[in-house]
Amino acid sequence: MEFNKVLENVSTYEAGKPIELVVREYGVKPENVIKLASNENPYGTSPKVVAKIQELAKNMFVYPDDSMYELKEALANKFEVDSKNVIIGSGSDQILEFCVHAKCEKGSKILMAKTTFAMYEIYGKQTGATIIKTESEQHNLEEFSKLYKEHGADVIFLCIPNNPLGECVDKDDVYAFLQTVSPETLVVVDGAYQEYASFKDEKKRINAKDLITKFPNAIYLGTFSKAYALGGMRVGYGIAQADIIQTLYKLRAPFNITTLTLAAAIEALKDEEFVNECIAKNFEEMKRYEEYATNKGFEYIPSYTNFITIKFADKFVSKVVAQKLLERGVIVRDLTGYGQNAIRITIGRTEQNTKVFEQLDEVLENLK
């Protein structure tokens, strides 16, 4: 059977390994597995959200409100925009997909960083678009500007802060770059980790309303999967000018968000205190990883997210380190697939991080 030829050059996204796999393949007890590969909130979901879902679980047989009125209004109030400026997706990556398919076809061009979220390239190649990447591994807006002048682009992806490395460019630098971009180019500002970046450094904060007002060709993406701890519920959002949102709606299937997902997201927005507490703990624990890497002589990328990237240079092979940790019940993300001899570790709870250091010490000692 023949399929669309453009799919021959499309890679499959590799998600973080689940706890069930470690239990099944390595015989580790579920309670002894530490999953720090997918950047989930290690403190779990807000108890208020859990209570709301328990209360509404009996309604799971009912289709959701496809207008998503209450969630869109809540987000509109949070970001001080109109509900017509908001679209809801099954995770923010679904809206990424909408953006690419709305703008791209064979011969279109997409500009992105060399090392960034893999789905940008995957969605782009699905349309037959040409992918243009910077040479620098981290976001370098001077390179973005140079490549844009040379090649142009139908879509530009800016991951702020960046996944999977963790670095973050300043808002002022982003704005300076966007001033040079044609209004015909769709600029996707992926703010999946913006709650963390803006907490750590106000210079990194991207205000969605300000962004789309100054740059009507931009769309801001956010998610409930990270700081709001709803990764398992799959809900994200986009904020843009109404004409962009209306176009993206043409690509949205009905009922793309579940009844319980809507309820969870609405309730999560009411408990910002929980979110801020989790973020504060995240950066306190991150200091331990920075100290660990420094003491071991490893380079790390200063992170504005809920994970940290530790590089091994020529001292160890990241794929081997990640595999040895996996066999011990510690799941981290090997970045070999991103061209990095490095591992990405989600910042866990205190006791989880202590165990990671212990297990990593033993693994590295055995690999010497």
Coordinates of C-alpha atoms in Angstrom, one line a residue:
M1 CA 0.0 0.0 0.0
E2 CA 1.3 3.5 -0.9
F3 CA 0.9 6.4 1.5
N4 CA 1.6 10.1 1.2
K5 CA 5.2 10.5 0.1
V6 CA 5.9 13.3 2.5
L7 CA 5.6 10.8 5.4
E8 CA 8.7 9.0 4.3
N9 CA 10.8 11.7 5.8
V10 CA 8.8 12.1 9.0
S11 CA 10.1 10.8 12.3
T12 CA 8.0 9.3 15.0
Y13 CA 7.9 11.3 18.3
E14 CA 9.5 9.4 21.1
A15 CA 7.6 10.1 24.4
G16 CA 9.2 9.6 27.8
K17 CA 9.1 6.0 29.0
P18 CA 6.2 5.2 31.3
I19 CA 6.4 3.7 34.7
E20 CA 4.6 0.5 33.5
L21 CA 7.5 -0.2 31.1
V22 CA 10.1 -0.1 33.9
V23 CA 8.0 -2.4 36.0
R24 CA 7.4 -4.9 33.2
E25 CA 10.9 -5.0 31.7
Y26 CA 13.1 -4.5 34.7
G27 CA 11.1 -5.9 37.6
V28 CA 11.2 -2.7 39.6
K29 CA 8.3 -2.3 42.0
P30 CA 6.0 0.5 41.0
E31 CA 6.5 2.4 44.3
N32 CA 10.2 2.4 43.7
V33 CA 10.1 3.9 40.2
I34 CA 10.9 7.6 39.9
K35 CA 9.7 9.1 36.6
L36 CA 11.6 12.3 35.8
A37 CA 11.5 12.3 32.0
S38 CA 8.3 14.0 30.9
N39 CA 8.5 17.3 32.9
E40 CA 5.3 16.6 34.8
N41 CA 4.6 18.5 38.1
P42 CA 6.0 16.1 40.7
Y43 CA 3.8 17.5 43.4
G44 CA 0.7 16.2 41.7
T45 CA -2.5 17.9 40.8
S46 CA -4.2 20.5 43.1
P47 CA -6.4 18.8 45.7
K48 CA -9.2 21.2 44.7
V49 CA -9.0 19.9 41.1
V50 CA -9.0 16.3 42.2
A51 CA -12.1 16.9 44.3
K52 CA -13.9 18.6 41.4
I53 CA -13.1 15.7 39.1
Q54 CA -14.3 13.2 41.7
E55 CA -17.5 15.2 42.0
L56 CA -18.1 15.3 38.3
A57 CA -16.9 11.8 37.3
K58 CA -20.5 10.7 37.0
N59 CA -20.9 13.0 34.1
M60 CA -18.3 11.4 31.9
F61 CA -21.0 9.9 29.6
V62 CA -22.0 13.5 28.6
Y63 CA -20.4 15.2 25.7
P64 CA -18.5 18.3 26.7
D65 CA -19.7 21.9 26.1
D66 CA -18.1 22.3 22.6
S67 CA -18.2 26.1 22.9
M68 CA -15.8 25.7 25.9
Y69 CA -17.4 28.9 27.1
E70 CA -16.4 28.7 30.8
L71 CA -12.8 27.8 30.2
K72 CA -12.4 30.4 27.4
E73 CA -13.9 33.1 29.6
A74 CA -11.6 32.1 32.5
L75 CA -8.5 32.3 30.2
A76 CA -9.7 35.5 28.7
N77 CA -10.0 37.0 32.2
K78 CA -6.6 35.7 33.2
F79 CA -4.8 37.2 30.1
E80 CA -7.1 40.3 29.8
V81 CA -8.2 39.4 26.2
D82 CA -11.6 38.6 24.7
S83 CA -12.8 35.0 24.5
K84 CA -12.7 35.3 20.7
N85 CA -8.9 35.5 21.0
V86 CA -8.8 32.1 22.6
I87 CA -8.7 28.5 21.2
I88 CA -8.5 25.3 23.3
G89 CA -6.7 22.2 22.2
S90 CA -5.9 18.7 23.3
G91 CA -2.6 19.9 24.7
S92 CA -0.9 22.9 23.2
D93 CA 0.8 20.6 20.6
Q94 CA -2.6 20.2 18.9
I95 CA -2.7 23.9 18.3
L96 CA 0.8 23.7 17.0
E97 CA -0.5 21.3 14.5
F98 CA -3.4 23.6 13.6
C99 CA -0.9 26.5 13.0
V100 CA 1.3 24.5 10.7
H101 CA -1.6 23.1 8.6
A102 CA -3.2 26.5 8.4
K103 CA -0.1 28.1 6.9
C104 CA 2.0 25.4 5.2
E105 CA 2.0 23.2 2.2
K106 CA 4.7 21.7 0.0
G107 CA 7.2 24.4 -0.7
S108 CA 6.4 26.4 2.5
K109 CA 9.3 27.3 4.9
I110 CA 9.4 26.9 8.7
L111 CA 12.2 28.5 10.8
M112 CA 13.1 27.1 14.2
A113 CA 16.1 26.5 16.6
K114 CA 18.4 23.6 15.9
T115 CA 17.5 21.9 19.2
T116 CA 13.9 22.5 20.2
F117 CA 10.6 20.7 20.6
A118 CA 10.5 17.8 18.1
M119 CA 6.9 18.2 17.1
Y120 CA 7.6 21.5 15.3
E121 CA 9.6 19.6 12.7
I122 CA 7.3 16.6 12.6
Y123 CA 4.2 18.7 11.9
G124 CA 6.0 20.7 9.4
K125 CA 7.3 17.7 7.4
Q126 CA 3.7 16.3 7.4
T127 CA 2.8 19.2 5.1
G128 CA 5.9 18.9 2.9
A129 CA 7.3 22.1 4.2
T130 CA 11.0 22.9 4.2
I131 CA 12.6 23.0 7.7
I132 CA 15.2 25.7 8.3
K133 CA 17.2 25.5 11.5
T134 CA 19.8 27.6 13.2
E135 CA 23.3 26.3 13.7
S136 CA 23.4 27.2 17.4
E137 CA 22.0 24.5 19.7
Q138 CA 20.2 27.1 21.8
H139 CA 17.9 29.9 20.7
N140 CA 20.0 32.6 19.0
L141 CA 17.8 35.4 17.7
E142 CA 20.7 36.9 15.7
E143 CA 20.8 33.6 13.7
F144 CA 17.0 33.6 13.4
S145 CA 17.2 37.1 12.0
K146 CA 19.9 36.2 9.5
L147 CA 18.2 33.1 8.3
Y148 CA 14.9 34.9 8.0
K149 CA 16.4 37.6 5.8
E150 CA 18.0 34.9 3.6
H151 CA 15.2 32.5 3.3
G152 CA 12.0 34.0 4.7
A153 CA 9.5 31.8 6.5
D154 CA 5.8 31.0 6.5
V155 CA 6.0 30.0 10.2
I156 CA 8.5 30.7 12.9
F157 CA 8.6 28.7 16.1
L158 CA 10.0 30.3 19.2
C159 CA 10.0 28.1 22.3
I160 CA 10.3 30.5 25.3
P161 CA 11.7 29.0 27.5
N162 CA 13.1 26.2 25.3
N163 CA 12.4 22.5 25.5
P164 CA 14.4 20.2 25.7
L165 CA 17.4 22.4 26.9
G166 CA 15.8 24.9 29.3
E167 CA 17.4 28.2 28.2
C168 CA 15.3 31.3 27.7
V169 CA 15.7 34.5 25.7
D170 CA 14.6 37.9 27.1
K171 CA 11.3 39.3 26.0
D172 CA 12.9 42.5 24.7
D173 CA 15.1 40.5 22.4
V174 CA 12.1 38.6 21.2
Y175 CA 10.2 41.8 20.4
A176 CA 13.2 43.3 18.6
F177 CA 13.3 40.3 16.4
L178 CA 9.6 40.2 15.7
Q179 CA 9.7 43.8 14.6
T180 CA 11.7 42.6 11.6
V181 CA 9.3 39.9 10.6
S182 CA 6.7 40.2 7.9
P183 CA 3.0 40.4 9.0
E184 CA 2.5 37.5 6.6
T185 CA 4.6 35.2 8.7
L186 CA 2.9 33.4 11.5
V187 CA 5.0 33.5 14.7
V188 CA 4.3 30.8 17.2
V189 CA 5.5 31.7 20.7
D190 CA 5.4 28.4 22.6
G191 CA 5.0 29.4 26.3
A192 CA 4.6 25.9 27.7
Y193 CA 7.0 26.7 30.5
Q194 CA 6.4 30.4 30.8
E195 CA 5.0 30.1 34.3
Y196 CA 8.4 28.9 35.4
A197 CA 10.5 31.4 33.4
S198 CA 8.5 34.5 34.5
F199 CA 8.6 33.3 38.1
K200 CA 12.4 33.1 38.0
D201 CA 13.1 36.3 35.9
E202 CA 10.7 39.0 35.0
K203 CA 12.8 39.8 31.9
K204 CA 11.7 36.5 30.4
R205 CA 7.9 37.1 30.9
I206 CA 5.9 37.1 27.6
N207 CA 2.6 38.9 28.2
A208 CA 0.1 37.3 25.8
K209 CA -2.1 40.4 25.4
D210 CA 0.9 42.6 24.8
L211 CA 2.4 40.2 22.3
I212 CA -0.6 39.8 20.1
T213 CA -1.4 43.6 20.3
K214 CA 2.1 44.6 19.2
F215 CA 2.4 41.7 16.7
P216 CA -0.9 40.7 15.2
N217 CA 0.8 37.9 13.3
A218 CA 1.8 36.1 16.5
I219 CA 0.1 33.5 18.6
Y220 CA 0.9 32.6 22.2
L221 CA 0.6 29.0 23.3
G222 CA 0.1 27.8 26.9
T223 CA -0.6 24.5 28.5
F224 CA -2.1 23.0 31.7
S225 CA 0.3 20.0 31.4
K226 CA 3.3 21.5 33.3
A227 CA 2.9 24.0 36.1
Y228 CA -0.9 23.2 36.5
A229 CA -0.2 19.5 36.7
L230 CA -2.8 18.3 34.2
G231 CA -0.5 16.4 31.8
G232 CA -2.9 13.4 31.9
M233 CA -5.9 15.5 31.0
R234 CA -4.4 16.9 27.8
V235 CA -5.4 20.6 27.6
G236 CA -3.7 23.6 26.1
Y237 CA -4.7 26.9 24.6
G238 CA -3.7 29.5 22.1
I239 CA -4.1 33.3 22.3
A240 CA -4.1 35.4 19.1
Q241 CA -6.0 37.9 17.1
A242 CA -9.5 36.9 16.2
D243 CA -8.8 36.3 12.5
I244 CA -6.1 33.8 13.3
I245 CA -8.3 32.0 15.9
Q246 CA -11.2 31.8 13.4
T247 CA -8.9 30.2 10.8
L248 CA -7.5 27.6 13.3
Y249 CA -11.1 26.7 14.3
K250 CA -11.6 25.4 10.8
L251 CA -9.0 22.6 11.6
R252 CA -10.5 21.7 15.0
A253 CA -12.6 18.6 15.3
P254 CA -15.7 18.8 17.5
F255 CA -15.3 17.7 21.1
N256 CA -11.5 17.8 21.0
I257 CA -11.5 18.3 24.8
T258 CA -13.3 16.0 27.3
T259 CA -16.0 16.9 29.8
L260 CA -13.6 16.2 32.7
T261 CA -10.7 17.9 31.1
L262 CA -12.7 21.1 30.8
A263 CA -13.7 20.9 34.5
A264 CA -10.1 20.2 35.6
A265 CA -8.7 23.2 33.7
I266 CA -11.3 25.6 34.9
E267 CA -10.7 24.5 38.5
A268 CA -6.9 24.6 38.1
L269 CA -7.1 28.3 37.2
K270 CA -8.8 29.0 40.5
D271 CA -5.8 27.6 42.5
E272 CA -2.9 29.8 41.5
E273 CA -1.5 29.5 45.1
F274 CA -0.9 25.8 44.5
V275 CA 0.8 26.5 41.2
N276 CA 3.1 29.2 42.7
E277 CA 4.1 26.9 45.6
C278 CA 5.1 24.1 43.2
I279 CA 7.1 26.5 41.1
A280 CA 8.9 27.9 44.2
K281 CA 9.8 24.4 45.3
N282 CA 11.0 23.6 41.8
F283 CA 13.7 26.2 41.8
E284 CA 14.8 25.4 45.3
E285 CA 15.4 21.8 44.3
M286 CA 17.0 22.8 41.1
K287 CA 19.8 24.4 43.1
R288 CA 20.7 20.9 44.2
Y289 CA 21.1 19.7 40.6
E290 CA 23.2 22.7 39.8
E291 CA 25.5 22.0 42.7
Y292 CA 25.6 18.3 41.9
A293 CA 26.7 19.0 38.3
T294 CA 29.3 21.5 39.4
N295 CA 30.8 19.2 41.9
K296 CA 31.0 16.4 39.3
G297 CA 32.6 18.7 36.7
F298 CA 29.6 18.5 34.3
E299 CA 28.3 21.4 32.3
Y300 CA 24.6 22.2 32.8
I301 CA 22.3 24.7 31.0
P302 CA 20.9 27.3 33.3
S303 CA 17.2 26.4 33.2
Y304 CA 14.0 28.5 33.3
T305 CA 11.8 25.5 33.4
N306 CA 11.0 22.5 35.6
F307 CA 13.9 20.4 34.2
I308 CA 17.6 20.7 33.9
T309 CA 19.9 19.5 31.1
I310 CA 23.3 18.0 32.2
K311 CA 26.0 17.5 29.6
F312 CA 28.6 14.7 29.9
A313 CA 31.1 16.0 27.2
D314 CA 33.4 13.1 26.6
K315 CA 33.3 11.7 30.1
F316 CA 30.3 9.4 29.7
V317 CA 27.8 8.4 27.1
S318 CA 24.3 9.8 27.9
K319 CA 22.4 6.9 26.3
V320 CA 24.3 4.4 28.5
V321 CA 23.8 6.5 31.6
A322 CA 20.1 6.9 31.0
Q323 CA 19.7 3.2 30.3
K324 CA 21.5 2.2 33.5
L325 CA 19.3 4.6 35.5
L326 CA 16.3 3.1 33.8
E327 CA 17.2 -0.4 35.0
R328 CA 17.4 1.0 38.5
G329 CA 13.9 2.5 38.3
V330 CA 15.0 6.1 37.6
I331 CA 13.5 7.4 34.3
V332 CA 15.3 10.4 32.8
R333 CA 15.4 11.7 29.2
D334 CA 18.4 10.8 27.0
L335 CA 19.0 13.7 24.5
T336 CA 21.0 11.7 22.0
G337 CA 18.1 12.0 19.6
Y338 CA 18.5 15.8 19.8
G339 CA 22.2 15.5 19.0
Q340 CA 23.2 16.0 22.6
N341 CA 25.4 13.8 24.8
A342 CA 23.3 14.9 27.7
I343 CA 20.3 13.9 29.9
R344 CA 17.3 16.0 30.8
I345 CA 16.0 15.5 34.3
T346 CA 12.7 16.8 35.5
I347 CA 13.1 18.4 38.9
G348 CA 11.4 16.1 41.4
R349 CA 10.4 16.2 45.0
T350 CA 13.2 16.4 47.6
E351 CA 13.2 12.7 48.4
Q352 CA 13.1 11.8 44.7
N353 CA 16.0 14.0 43.9
T354 CA 18.0 12.5 46.7
K355 CA 17.5 9.1 45.3
V356 CA 18.5 10.3 41.8
F357 CA 21.8 11.6 43.1
E358 CA 22.5 8.3 44.9
Q359 CA 21.6 6.2 41.9
L360 CA 23.5 8.5 39.5
D361 CA 26.6 8.3 41.7
E362 CA 26.6 4.5 41.6
V363 CA 26.0 4.4 37.8
L364 CA 28.8 6.8 37.1
E365 CA 31.1 5.0 39.4
N366 CA 30.4 1.7 37.7
L367 CA 30.9 3.3 34.2
K368 CA 34.4 4.6 35.0

